[in-house]
Amino acid sequence: MAGERLRAIRQSRDAENRFLRLFDPIRYLLVVIVFNVFPLPQKSGFRRSFAYAGEAMDKGYSVLVFPEGRTTQDGRMNPFMSGTGLLAENLNVPVVPIKIEGLFNLKAEKRYFSPPGTVTVTIGEPVVFEKGTDPAEITKRLEQAVRDL
């Protein structure tokens, strides 16, 4: 999850209203526990988050990363952030490209539940990269793999 956003919830800086800020610690715990997320910052602190991702995978967890690094403003896929290739290269595991379509429209309509057939999830074949592959090349190939789904 976007590290800065998760940190803002944890530090009670997300809500404007002081009364609503009282619920931020509870909201933080619910998000972390229910969705099993950890912060993946966009601006700083990458090494610690990447190390945590590696530790989670060593324990048998799968790590799901939204490689665009930000929410789309127009419904189209954004370019992948360079950290995507760096993470894949360091973890040295197969990467499964996944494409989720239909969420932008739900969010634009401020809907929290999806009628059947509104959102589609397409899962591609695992992609394996040779040790030493340039992280920029990994990012480029993964982005193309998702676009091709």
CSV table of N, CA and C in Angstrom, one decimal:
chain,number,residue,atom,x,y,z
A,1,MET,N,0.9,-1.2,0.0
A,1,MET,CA,0.0,0.0,0.0
A,1,MET,C,0.9,1.2,0.0
A,2,ALA,N,0.4,2.3,-0.6
A,2,ALA,CA,1.2,3.5,-0.6
A,2,ALA,C,1.6,3.9,0.8
A,3,GLY,N,3.0,3.9,1.0
A,3,GLY,CA,3.5,4.1,2.3
A,3,GLY,C,3.1,5.4,3.0
A,4,GLU,N,3.1,6.5,2.2
A,4,GLU,CA,2.8,7.8,2.7
A,4,GLU,C,1.3,7.8,3.2
A,5,ARG,N,0.4,7.2,2.4
A,5,ARG,CA,-1.0,7.2,2.8
A,5,ARG,C,-1.2,6.4,4.1
A,6,LEU,N,-0.6,5.2,4.2
A,6,LEU,CA,-0.7,4.4,5.4
A,6,LEU,C,-0.1,5.1,6.6
A,7,ARG,N,1.0,5.8,6.4
A,7,ARG,CA,1.7,6.5,7.5
A,7,ARG,C,0.7,7.6,8.0
A,8,ALA,N,0.1,8.3,7.0
A,8,ALA,CA,-0.8,9.4,7.4
A,8,ALA,C,-2.0,8.9,8.2
A,9,ILE,N,-2.5,7.7,7.9
A,9,ILE,CA,-3.6,7.1,8.7
A,9,ILE,C,-3.0,6.8,10.1
A,10,ARG,N,-1.9,6.1,10.1
A,10,ARG,CA,-1.3,5.7,11.4
A,10,ARG,C,-1.0,7.0,12.3
A,11,GLN,N,-0.6,8.0,11.7
A,11,GLN,CA,-0.2,9.2,12.5
A,11,GLN,C,-1.4,10.2,12.6
A,12,SER,N,-2.6,9.8,12.3
A,12,SER,CA,-3.8,10.6,12.4
A,12,SER,C,-3.7,11.9,11.7
A,13,ARG,N,-3.2,11.9,10.5
A,13,ARG,CA,-3.1,13.1,9.7
A,13,ARG,C,-4.1,13.0,8.5
A,14,ASP,N,-4.8,12.0,8.3
A,14,ASP,CA,-5.6,11.8,7.1
A,14,ASP,C,-6.9,12.5,7.1
A,15,ALA,N,-7.5,12.6,8.3
A,15,ALA,CA,-8.8,13.3,8.4
A,15,ALA,C,-8.7,14.7,8.8
A,16,GLU,N,-9.6,15.6,8.2
A,16,GLU,CA,-9.6,17.0,8.6
A,16,GLU,C,-10.2,17.2,9.9
A,17,ASN,N,-11.2,16.5,10.2
A,17,ASN,CA,-12.0,16.6,11.4
A,17,ASN,C,-11.3,16.0,12.6
A,18,ARG,N,-11.2,16.7,13.7
A,18,ARG,CA,-10.5,16.2,14.9
A,18,ARG,C,-11.2,14.9,15.5
A,19,PHE,N,-12.5,15.0,15.4
A,19,PHE,CA,-13.3,13.8,15.9
A,19,PHE,C,-13.0,12.6,15.1
A,20,LEU,N,-13.0,12.7,13.8
A,20,LEU,CA,-12.7,11.6,12.9
A,20,LEU,C,-11.3,11.1,13.1
A,21,ARG,N,-10.3,12.0,13.5
A,21,ARG,CA,-9.0,11.5,13.7
A,21,ARG,C,-8.9,10.5,14.9
A,22,LEU,N,-9.8,10.6,15.8
A,22,LEU,CA,-9.8,9.6,16.9
A,22,LEU,C,-9.9,8.2,16.4
A,23,PHE,N,-10.6,8.0,15.2
A,23,PHE,CA,-10.8,6.7,14.6
A,23,PHE,C,-9.6,6.2,13.7
A,24,ASP,N,-8.7,7.1,13.5
A,24,ASP,CA,-7.6,6.7,12.6
A,24,ASP,C,-6.7,5.5,13.1
A,25,PRO,N,-6.4,5.4,14.4
A,25,PRO,CA,-5.7,4.2,14.8
A,25,PRO,C,-6.5,2.9,14.6
A,26,ILE,N,-7.8,3.0,14.8
A,26,ILE,CA,-8.6,1.8,14.6
A,26,ILE,C,-8.6,1.5,13.1
A,27,ARG,N,-8.8,2.5,12.2
A,27,ARG,CA,-8.8,2.4,10.8
A,27,ARG,C,-7.5,1.8,10.3
A,28,TYR,N,-6.4,2.3,10.9
A,28,TYR,CA,-5.0,1.7,10.5
A,28,TYR,C,-4.9,0.2,10.8
A,29,LEU,N,-5.3,-0.1,12.0
A,29,LEU,CA,-5.3,-1.5,12.4
A,29,LEU,C,-6.2,-2.4,11.5
A,30,LEU,N,-7.3,-1.9,11.2
A,30,LEU,CA,-8.2,-2.7,10.3
A,30,LEU,C,-7.7,-2.9,8.9
A,31,VAL,N,-7.1,-1.8,8.4
A,31,VAL,CA,-6.5,-1.9,7.0
A,31,VAL,C,-5.3,-2.9,7.1
A,32,VAL,N,-4.5,-2.8,8.0
A,32,VAL,CA,-3.3,-3.7,8.1
A,32,VAL,C,-3.7,-5.1,8.4
A,33,ILE,N,-4.6,-5.3,9.3
A,33,ILE,CA,-5.0,-6.7,9.6
A,33,ILE,C,-5.9,-7.4,8.6
A,34,VAL,N,-6.9,-6.7,8.2
A,34,VAL,CA,-7.9,-7.3,7.2
A,34,VAL,C,-7.3,-7.5,5.9
A,35,PHE,N,-6.5,-6.5,5.4
A,35,PHE,CA,-6.0,-6.6,4.0
A,35,PHE,C,-4.5,-7.0,4.0
A,36,ASN,N,-3.9,-7.2,5.2
A,36,ASN,CA,-2.6,-7.7,5.3
A,36,ASN,C,-1.6,-6.9,4.4
A,37,VAL,N,-1.7,-5.6,4.6
A,37,VAL,CA,-0.8,-4.7,3.8
A,37,VAL,C,0.4,-4.3,4.6
A,38,PHE,N,1.4,-3.8,3.9
A,38,PHE,CA,2.6,-3.1,4.5
A,38,PHE,C,2.9,-2.0,3.6
A,39,PRO,N,3.5,-0.9,4.2
A,39,PRO,CA,3.8,0.3,3.4
A,39,PRO,C,4.9,0.1,2.4
A,40,LEU,N,4.6,0.5,1.2
A,40,LEU,CA,5.6,0.5,0.1
A,40,LEU,C,5.7,2.0,-0.3
A,41,PRO,N,6.6,2.7,0.3
A,41,PRO,CA,6.6,4.2,0.1
A,41,PRO,C,7.0,4.6,-1.4
A,42,GLN,N,6.5,5.7,-1.8
A,42,GLN,CA,6.8,6.2,-3.1
A,42,GLN,C,7.9,7.2,-3.1
A,43,LYS,N,8.3,7.8,-2.0
A,43,LYS,CA,9.3,8.8,-1.9
A,43,LYS,C,10.6,8.4,-1.2
A,44,SER,N,10.5,7.7,-0.1
A,44,SER,CA,11.7,7.3,0.7
A,44,SER,C,11.4,6.1,1.5
A,45,GLY,N,12.4,5.4,2.0
A,45,GLY,CA,12.2,4.2,2.8
A,45,GLY,C,12.0,3.0,2.0
A,46,PHE,N,12.5,2.9,0.8
A,46,PHE,CA,12.3,1.8,-0.1
A,46,PHE,C,13.0,0.5,0.5
A,47,ARG,N,14.2,0.7,0.9
A,47,ARG,CA,15.0,-0.5,1.3
A,47,ARG,C,14.4,-1.3,2.4
A,48,ARG,N,13.8,-0.6,3.4
A,48,ARG,CA,13.2,-1.3,4.5
A,48,ARG,C,11.9,-2.0,4.0
A,49,SER,N,11.1,-1.4,3.1
A,49,SER,CA,10.0,-2.0,2.6
A,49,SER,C,10.3,-3.2,1.7
A,50,PHE,N,11.4,-3.0,0.9
A,50,PHE,CA,11.8,-4.1,0.0
A,50,PHE,C,12.3,-5.3,0.8
A,51,ALA,N,13.0,-5.0,1.9
A,51,ALA,CA,13.5,-6.0,2.8
A,51,ALA,C,12.3,-6.8,3.4
A,52,TYR,N,11.3,-6.0,3.8
A,52,TYR,CA,10.1,-6.6,4.4
A,52,TYR,C,9.4,-7.5,3.4
A,53,ALA,N,9.3,-7.1,2.2
A,53,ALA,CA,8.7,-7.9,1.1
A,53,ALA,C,9.5,-9.2,0.9
A,54,GLY,N,10.8,-9.1,1.0
A,54,GLY,CA,11.6,-10.3,0.9
A,54,GLY,C,11.4,-11.3,2.0
A,55,GLU,N,11.3,-10.7,3.2
A,55,GLU,CA,11.1,-11.5,4.4
A,55,GLU,C,9.7,-12.2,4.4
A,56,ALA,N,8.7,-11.5,3.9
A,56,ALA,CA,7.3,-12.0,3.7
A,56,ALA,C,7.3,-13.2,2.8
A,57,MET,N,8.1,-13.0,1.6
A,57,MET,CA,8.1,-14.1,0.7
A,57,MET,C,8.9,-15.3,1.2
A,58,ASP,N,10.0,-15.1,2.0
A,58,ASP,CA,10.7,-16.2,2.6
A,58,ASP,C,9.8,-17.0,3.6
A,59,LYS,N,8.8,-16.3,4.1
A,59,LYS,CA,7.8,-17.0,5.0
A,59,LYS,C,6.7,-17.7,4.3
A,60,GLY,N,6.7,-17.5,2.9
A,60,GLY,CA,5.7,-18.2,2.2
A,60,GLY,C,4.5,-17.3,1.7
A,61,TYR,N,4.6,-16.0,2.0
A,61,TYR,CA,3.5,-15.1,1.6
A,61,TYR,C,3.8,-14.7,0.1
A,62,SER,N,2.7,-14.4,-0.6
A,62,SER,CA,2.8,-13.8,-1.9
A,62,SER,C,2.7,-12.3,-1.7
A,63,VAL,N,3.5,-11.6,-2.5
A,63,VAL,CA,3.5,-10.1,-2.4
A,63,VAL,C,2.8,-9.5,-3.6
A,64,LEU,N,1.8,-8.8,-3.4
A,64,LEU,CA,1.0,-8.1,-4.5
A,64,LEU,C,1.4,-6.6,-4.6
A,65,VAL,N,1.9,-6.2,-5.7
A,65,VAL,CA,2.4,-4.8,-5.9
A,65,VAL,C,1.6,-4.2,-7.0
A,66,PHE,N,1.1,-3.0,-6.8
A,66,PHE,CA,0.4,-2.2,-7.8
A,66,PHE,C,1.6,-1.3,-8.4
A,67,PRO,N,2.2,-1.7,-9.5
A,67,PRO,CA,3.4,-1.1,-9.9
A,67,PRO,C,3.3,0.3,-10.5
A,68,GLU,N,2.1,0.8,-10.7
A,68,GLU,CA,2.0,2.1,-11.2
A,68,GLU,C,2.3,3.2,-10.2
A,69,GLY,N,2.2,2.8,-8.9
A,69,GLY,CA,2.6,3.7,-7.9
A,69,GLY,C,1.6,4.8,-7.5
A,70,ARG,N,0.5,4.9,-8.3
A,70,ARG,CA,-0.5,5.9,-8.1
A,70,ARG,C,-1.8,5.5,-8.7
A,71,THR,N,-2.9,6.1,-8.3
A,71,THR,CA,-4.2,5.8,-8.8
A,71,THR,C,-4.3,6.5,-10.2
A,72,THR,N,-4.9,5.8,-11.1
A,72,THR,CA,-5.2,6.5,-12.4
A,72,THR,C,-6.1,7.6,-12.3
A,73,GLN,N,-5.9,8.7,-13.1
A,73,GLN,CA,-6.8,9.8,-13.1
A,73,GLN,C,-7.8,9.8,-14.2
A,74,ASP,N,-7.6,8.9,-15.2
A,74,ASP,CA,-8.5,8.9,-16.3
A,74,ASP,C,-8.9,7.4,-16.7
A,75,GLY,N,-8.5,6.4,-15.9
A,75,GLY,CA,-8.9,5.1,-16.2
A,75,GLY,C,-7.9,4.3,-17.0
A,76,ARG,N,-6.9,5.0,-17.6
A,76,ARG,CA,-5.9,4.3,-18.4
A,76,ARG,C,-4.7,3.9,-17.4
A,77,MET,N,-4.0,2.8,-17.8
A,77,MET,CA,-2.9,2.4,-17.0
A,77,MET,C,-1.8,3.4,-17.1
A,78,ASN,N,-1.2,3.7,-15.9
A,78,ASN,CA,0.0,4.6,-15.8
A,78,ASN,C,1.2,3.8,-16.1
A,79,PRO,N,2.3,4.4,-16.5
A,79,PRO,CA,3.6,3.7,-16.6
A,79,PRO,C,4.0,3.1,-15.2
A,80,PHE,N,4.7,2.0,-15.3
A,80,PHE,CA,5.2,1.3,-14.1
A,80,PHE,C,6.3,2.1,-13.5
A,81,MET,N,6.4,2.1,-12.2
A,81,MET,CA,7.5,2.8,-11.4
A,81,MET,C,8.7,1.9,-11.5
A,82,SER,N,9.9,2.5,-11.5
A,82,SER,CA,11.1,1.7,-11.7
A,82,SER,C,11.4,0.8,-10.6
A,83,GLY,N,10.9,1.0,-9.4
A,83,GLY,CA,11.1,0.1,-8.3
A,83,GLY,C,10.5,-1.3,-8.5
A,84,THR,N,9.6,-1.4,-9.4
A,84,THR,CA,9.0,-2.7,-9.8
A,84,THR,C,10.0,-3.7,-10.2
A,85,GLY,N,10.9,-3.2,-11.2
A,85,GLY,CA,11.9,-4.1,-11.7
A,85,GLY,C,13.0,-4.4,-10.7
A,86,LEU,N,13.3,-3.4,-9.9
A,86,LEU,CA,14.3,-3.5,-8.8
A,86,LEU,C,13.8,-4.6,-7.8
A,87,LEU,N,12.5,-4.5,-7.4
A,87,LEU,CA,12.0,-5.5,-6.5
A,87,LEU,C,12.0,-6.9,-7.1
A,88,ALA,N,11.6,-7.0,-8.3
A,88,ALA,CA,11.5,-8.3,-9.0
A,88,ALA,C,13.0,-8.9,-9.1
A,89,GLU,N,13.9,-8.1,-9.4
A,89,GLU,CA,15.3,-8.5,-9.6
A,89,GLU,C,15.9,-9.0,-8.3
A,90,ASN,N,15.6,-8.2,-7.2
A,90,ASN,CA,16.2,-8.6,-5.9
A,90,ASN,C,15.5,-9.8,-5.3
A,91,LEU,N,14.2,-10.0,-5.5
A,91,LEU,CA,13.5,-11.2,-5.0
A,91,LEU,C,13.8,-12.5,-5.8
A,92,ASN,N,14.1,-12.3,-7.1
A,92,ASN,CA,14.5,-13.4,-7.9
A,92,ASN,C,13.4,-14.5,-7.9
A,93,VAL,N,12.2,-14.2,-8.1
A,93,VAL,CA,11.1,-15.1,-8.1
A,93,VAL,C,10.2,-14.9,-9.4
A,94,PRO,N,9.4,-15.8,-9.8
A,94,PRO,CA,8.6,-15.6,-10.9
A,94,PRO,C,7.6,-14.5,-10.6
A,95,VAL,N,7.2,-13.7,-11.6
A,95,VAL,CA,6.3,-12.6,-11.4
A,95,VAL,C,5.1,-12.9,-12.2
A,96,VAL,N,3.9,-12.8,-11.6
A,96,VAL,CA,2.6,-13.1,-12.3
A,96,VAL,C,2.0,-11.8,-12.6
A,97,PRO,N,1.9,-11.4,-13.9
A,97,PRO,CA,1.2,-10.2,-14.3
A,97,PRO,C,-0.3,-10.4,-14.1
A,98,ILE,N,-0.9,-9.3,-13.5
A,98,ILE,CA,-2.4,-9.3,-13.3
A,98,ILE,C,-2.9,-8.0,-13.7
A,99,LYS,N,-4.0,-8.0,-14.4
A,99,LYS,CA,-4.7,-6.8,-14.9
A,99,LYS,C,-6.1,-6.7,-14.3
A,100,ILE,N,-6.4,-5.6,-13.6
A,100,ILE,CA,-7.7,-5.4,-13.1
A,100,ILE,C,-8.3,-4.3,-13.8
A,101,GLU,N,-9.5,-4.5,-14.4
A,101,GLU,CA,-10.2,-3.5,-15.2
A,101,GLU,C,-11.6,-3.3,-14.6
A,102,GLY,N,-12.1,-2.1,-14.6
A,102,GLY,CA,-13.4,-1.7,-14.1
A,102,GLY,C,-13.5,-1.0,-12.8
A,103,LEU,N,-12.4,-1.0,-12.1
A,103,LEU,CA,-12.4,-0.3,-10.8
A,103,LEU,C,-12.5,1.2,-10.9
A,104,PHE,N,-12.0,1.8,-12.0
A,104,PHE,CA,-12.0,3.2,-12.1
A,104,PHE,C,-13.4,3.7,-12.2
A,105,ASN,N,-14.2,3.1,-13.0
A,105,ASN,CA,-15.7,3.5,-13.1
A,105,ASN,C,-16.4,3.4,-11.8
A,106,LEU,N,-16.1,2.3,-11.0
A,106,LEU,CA,-16.8,2.2,-9.7
A,106,LEU,C,-16.4,3.4,-8.8
A,107,LYS,N,-15.1,3.7,-8.8
A,107,LYS,CA,-14.6,4.8,-7.9
A,107,LYS,C,-15.2,6.1,-8.4
A,108,ALA,N,-15.3,6.3,-9.7
A,108,ALA,CA,-15.8,7.6,-10.2
A,108,ALA,C,-17.3,7.7,-9.9
A,109,GLU,N,-18.0,6.6,-9.8
A,109,GLU,CA,-19.4,6.6,-9.4
A,109,GLU,C,-19.6,6.5,-7.9
A,110,LYS,N,-18.5,6.5,-7.1
A,110,LYS,CA,-18.5,6.4,-5.7
A,110,LYS,C,-19.3,5.2,-5.2
A,111,ARG,N,-19.1,4.1,-5.9
A,111,ARG,CA,-19.7,2.8,-5.6
A,111,ARG,C,-18.7,1.9,-4.9
A,112,TYR,N,-19.1,1.2,-3.8
A,112,TYR,CA,-18.2,0.4,-3.1
A,112,TYR,C,-18.4,-1.1,-3.4
A,113,PHE,N,-19.5,-1.4,-4.0
A,113,PHE,CA,-19.7,-2.8,-4.4
A,113,PHE,C,-19.9,-2.9,-5.9
A,114,SER,N,-19.5,-4.0,-6.5
A,114,SER,CA,-19.5,-4.2,-7.9
A,114,SER,C,-20.6,-5.2,-8.3
A,115,PRO,N,-21.5,-4.8,-9.2
A,115,PRO,CA,-22.4,-5.8,-9.7
A,115,PRO,C,-21.6,-6.9,-10.5
A,116,PRO,N,-22.1,-8.1,-10.6
A,116,PRO,CA,-21.3,-9.2,-11.3
A,116,PRO,C,-21.0,-8.7,-12.8
A,117,GLY,N,-19.8,-9.0,-13.2
A,117,GLY,CA,-19.3,-8.6,-14.5
A,117,GLY,C,-18.8,-7.2,-14.7
A,118,THR,N,-18.8,-6.4,-13.7
A,118,THR,CA,-18.3,-5.0,-13.7
A,118,THR,C,-16.8,-4.9,-13.7
A,119,VAL,N,-16.2,-5.8,-12.9
A,119,VAL,CA,-14.8,-5.8,-12.7
A,119,VAL,C,-14.2,-7.1,-13.2
A,120,THR,N,-13.2,-7.0,-14.0
A,120,THR,CA,-12.5,-8.2,-14.5
A,120,THR,C,-11.1,-8.3,-14.0
A,121,VAL,N,-10.7,-9.5,-13.7
A,121,VAL,CA,-9.3,-9.7,-13.3
A,121,VAL,C,-8.7,-10.7,-14.2
A,122,THR,N,-7.6,-10.3,-15.0
A,122,THR,CA,-7.0,-11.2,-15.9
A,122,THR,C,-5.6,-11.6,-15.4
A,123,ILE,N,-5.3,-12.9,-15.3
A,123,ILE,CA,-4.1,-13.3,-14.7
A,123,ILE,C,-3.2,-13.9,-15.9
A,124,GLY,N,-2.0,-13.4,-16.0
A,124,GLY,CA,-1.1,-13.9,-17.1
A,124,GLY,C,-0.3,-15.1,-16.6
A,125,GLU,N,0.6,-15.6,-17.5
A,125,GLU,CA,1.5,-16.6,-17.1
A,125,GLU,C,2.7,-16.0,-16.3
A,126,PRO,N,3.2,-16.8,-15.4
A,126,PRO,CA,4.4,-16.3,-14.6
A,126,PRO,C,5.6,-15.9,-15.6
A,127,VAL,N,6.2,-14.8,-15.2
A,127,VAL,CA,7.4,-14.4,-16.0
A,127,VAL,C,8.6,-14.6,-15.1
A,128,VAL,N,9.6,-15.2,-15.7
A,128,VAL,CA,10.9,-15.4,-14.9
A,128,VAL,C,12.0,-14.6,-15.6
A,129,PHE,N,12.8,-14.0,-14.8
A,129,PHE,CA,13.9,-13.2,-15.3
A,129,PHE,C,15.2,-13.8,-14.9
A,130,GLU,N,16.1,-13.8,-15.8
A,130,GLU,CA,17.5,-14.3,-15.5
A,130,GLU,C,18.1,-13.4,-14.5
A,131,LYS,N,18.9,-14.0,-13.6
A,131,LYS,CA,19.7,-13.3,-12.6
A,131,LYS,C,20.6,-12.3,-13.3
A,132,GLY,N,20.6,-11.1,-12.8
A,132,GLY,CA,21.4,-10.0,-13.4
A,132,GLY,C,20.7,-9.2,-14.5
A,133,THR,N,19.4,-9.5,-14.8
A,133,THR,CA,18.6,-8.7,-15.8
A,133,THR,C,18.5,-7.3,-15.2
A,134,ASP,N,18.7,-6.3,-16.1
A,134,ASP,CA,18.6,-4.9,-15.7
A,134,ASP,C,17.2,-4.6,-15.2
A,135,PRO,N,17.0,-4.0,-14.0
A,135,PRO,CA,15.7,-3.7,-13.4
A,135,PRO,C,14.8,-2.8,-14.3
A,136,ALA,N,15.5,-1.9,-15.1
A,136,ALA,CA,14.7,-1.1,-16.0
A,136,ALA,C,14.1,-2.0,-17.1
A,137,GLU,N,14.8,-3.0,-17.6
A,137,GLU,CA,14.3,-3.9,-18.6
A,137,GLU,C,13.2,-4.8,-18.0
A,138,ILE,N,13.3,-5.2,-16.8
A,138,ILE,CA,12.3,-6.0,-16.1
A,138,ILE,C,11.0,-5.2,-16.0
A,139,THR,N,11.1,-3.9,-15.6
A,139,THR,CA,10.0,-3.0,-15.5
A,139,THR,C,9.3,-2.9,-16.8
A,140,LYS,N,10.0,-2.6,-17.9
A,140,LYS,CA,9.5,-2.5,-19.2
A,140,LYS,C,8.8,-3.7,-19.7
A,141,ARG,N,9.4,-4.9,-19.5
A,141,ARG,CA,8.8,-6.2,-19.9
A,141,ARG,C,7.5,-6.5,-19.1
A,142,LEU,N,7.5,-6.2,-17.8
A,142,LEU,CA,6.3,-6.4,-17.0
A,142,LEU,C,5.2,-5.5,-17.4
A,143,GLU,N,5.5,-4.3,-17.6
A,143,GLU,CA,4.4,-3.3,-18.1
A,143,GLU,C,3.8,-3.8,-19.4
A,144,GLN,N,4.7,-4.3,-20.3
A,144,GLN,CA,4.1,-4.7,-21.6
A,144,GLN,C,3.3,-6.0,-21.4
A,145,ALA,N,3.7,-6.9,-20.5
A,145,ALA,CA,3.0,-8.1,-20.2
A,145,ALA,C,1.6,-7.8,-19.7
A,146,VAL,N,1.5,-6.8,-18.8
A,146,VAL,CA,0.2,-6.4,-18.3
A,146,VAL,C,-0.7,-5.8,-19.4
A,147,ARG,N,-0.1,-4.9,-20.2
A,147,ARG,CA,-0.8,-4.3,-21.3
A,147,ARG,C,-1.3,-5.3,-22.3
A,148,ASP,N,-0.6,-6.4,-22.5
A,148,ASP,CA,-1.0,-7.4,-23.4
A,148,ASP,C,-2.1,-8.3,-22.9
A,149,LEU,N,-2.4,-8.3,-21.7
A,149,LEU,CA,-3.5,-9.1,-21.1
A,149,LEU,C,-4.9,-8.7,-21.6
